[in-house]
Amino acid sequence: MSSNRLTLRDLADPDFLAAVSRLQLFVRRVARGGMPAEQRSLHLGGGMEFRDFRPYTPGDDFRAIDWNIYRRLGRVVLKLFEELEDLPFYLAVDISKSMFQGENPRGHAALKAAFALASVALQQHDKVAVFPFSDDLEIAMRPSSGHGKQMRVAQVLADLRPKGRTDFERSMRRLNGLGLRRGLLVLISDFFDAAGLEAIERALKGVRHRLLFIQLVRADDARPGLEGDLRLLDCETGQARDVSLTPSVRAAYEASYRRFQEGLLKLAQSRRAGLLRLDVDEPVVDQIASLLADGVHAL
Amino acid sequence: MTFTGMSLLGVGLGIAALAGALFLLQRLRVRHQPLTVETTLFWNDAIEEAKARVLVKRFRHPWAYILVLAITSLLWIAFARPELSAGAGMRHLFLLDGSSAMAGRFDEAVEMLEGELRVLPSSSRTVILCGDVPRTLLLPGENLLLFEARCEDYVPGPGRVDFEALVESYRDEDPDSRLVVTIVGDASLDAAFVKTLPDTVTVRRLTPPGALDGMRVLAFGQGPAESGRMDRVDVLATVRVAGGEAPALRATLNGQSVEAVAGWRAADGVWEFRWKDLPAEGGRFRVALSPSGEVFVGLVLADLRPLPVAVEPGLPDVLLRALDADPEVAMADPSSAVLVVRWQGSGFGGELPAFELGSAAGTEDAFYFEYIGSELETGRLRDLVEDLGLDTVDGPGLAERLERTVTIGASPGPRRGARIWRELLDEKAGFTGSAAFPVFIARSLRWLAARREEPRRVAVGEPLLKTSGPVTVPSGEERDPVGDLFTPRRPGRHADATGRPFEASVLEPIRGGGAADLVTSTKNRGWSWDAVSVVLLTALGLLATEWIFLRRGSMP
């Protein structure tokens, strides 16, 4: 597996960094309680940009009363301003064995995507945390912000090692137990959970964060170019499946994969989450850039 | 050891063994090649449809098993060639006509018979070749391959086998069993005999294509003209036909149509035809036996025209008188003559074959002959002596009167030639006064002119009475009987050693009584297609079906 490692040099490649710097990520809403930053908050009040008026209610800050209106109309209304706050980015990166199987593993693209998103967030003064997960979730980097953290993120990502099997339920349970401020949870994975999509759905039920799914895919996922009689060994579970590849078997496989893809899309839609299918054989930043229209994507 | 012609029991046991072996193979685990993949998540559904075959688990693919069993069974059947149950208890006797009437069609007859034998149980068939003597080709139970080997190199010849006796003896071996007698070829069975056969005996005929439409030529030849004219000959043909109507024979002489003068019925189905007063000029006479004219009988008519002979002036009168007395000799100029009579050493007549008179002082042999190439072989000089009438010459008397040894000599040369002592013609020698002298002169001239007495009948399979030297057969090859009489093996145009043509015809040996009208077939019965080919094609079709199902994923 050592040959499948992605080094710090790979992540901190100048071209890659330059491409990443062009990206900006915006979300429509961010949760209250964070640091002032470039993301719009749900909280209206102490910001700089006017947003709306509303009638005064006892307990409101007198400083927000629009005295000009009171003078002209005799009614007490509050002037509301939009607050700009930071957006915590929780990068949950799948490091199960399936992510690092074979040549050009999905894990490399996953780490690059995580680094790209983290870089964008840090440029926007957002906090970034890295939570690698497989059969459990770990804390590789606590929420931190500032441009200086970019190399720190790269180091953390480069130090990740594949292990275990994908277990979304356990991992998300652990994430929920961390008591994190609401933010954007970016799930970067192949979503190959042996328990199936149902388990992923169950796992995400308790997640309060907004979600962005980044699915690592390959062209031959849908049409595997396998031939003959094979004993397929699952790299995570070690489970062996004997199969004689016939057209009908292939068709059944393709139907099963299609159902999985459709199920994942429905899940994303039901959670109003974004879904980016990242082809591991194509440049990562380009695909993220195409996802973020003109470099900016509203979630 | 061979498995061909296997019994049905053997074939059944073979199929059962195949079924068992395939059953085990179907249940054996397929050897899979290990491959590590990122997940088997999506393969689970697919794998449910393609479970590996496991020995101890439930048999999952009965249709696949049935299909492969059908394919292997067909292949096994094609290999084993089982004996069919149809016709069990029935005996088959095949009498293969090997007579000269089958010349040219014998190979086709063998091929047809082989196709017939292939579909019959080997234990019930017997094949007898009926040529000059009966010869067993295949006994019950013997492999068909032997039949082919035993037929090789056989050339049809005069057929003298008593077919009726063969049928009778074979029937008597087991009078109660059903017997099917098949005459393969053109041979006929006596109608009266066939009527006496019991119901258990069936007689049929299998004849190769190109048969003479039921017509058999029993006799065909030429003879002196009935009118008495010396320069004419008559041709006689005796044919046997099925049915009561006279056949319409079409005859030609050198390609010109010639009408038969008479045709009358000699016996049941036997008709005689005579072509009268045909010019005896060596013409080619043919009688077509098929509408297309491809099947025919033919002969070369005798050449009875006078011999144009050039005679050198000054020859002894006794010789001139002998020449003058011969009605078949006509005096001619050397330019139009075919041979010349002259003194030895004179240039009269140039390169023409010559009858010469020489001096006894200069030559050793009283009678000396030159012949062409190999036409006169060692040991055939006696025949020449007889042909020229010298055997009637009083040799010792001549020697005594001439007071020296009288010998006969011969040697090969560029052309025929004859030379005798001049002294033989002296009165004191007594030769010219003997009856042998004009005979010798007349025959010597005919021999020099290569004029021969045409045989009355030249039939395939019958030796020619007088031939010497190699003969060119219709195929163009040269056959040398090496001292024996030449026997034509194929009908058609031949040429003797001097290049003179003669025709050989297929004539059927004459039998007494009428021929039975048998059910005739020109095709193999039953499987005209090779059964093995059909079985193999079926197996191929099933194999293609399996492949299609496999490609569609309907079959593991």
XYZ file of C-alpha atoms in Angstrom, chain B residues 282 284 299-300 452 454 493-496 498-503:
16
model
C -13.304 -50.009 -93.041
C -16.955 -46.870 -88.390
C -17.413 -51.735 -84.740
C -15.058 -51.077 -87.602
C -6.479 -57.738 -91.635
C -11.818 -57.702 -89.045
C -12.203 -47.033 -79.834
C -8.966 -49.001 -79.646
C -5.967 -49.118 -81.966
C -3.634 -52.031 -82.574
C -0.087 -50.795 -86.565
C -2.421 -47.966 -85.621
C -5.499 -49.543 -87.155
C -8.629 -48.856 -85.117
C -11.198 -51.261 -83.782
C -14.214 -50.763 -81.558
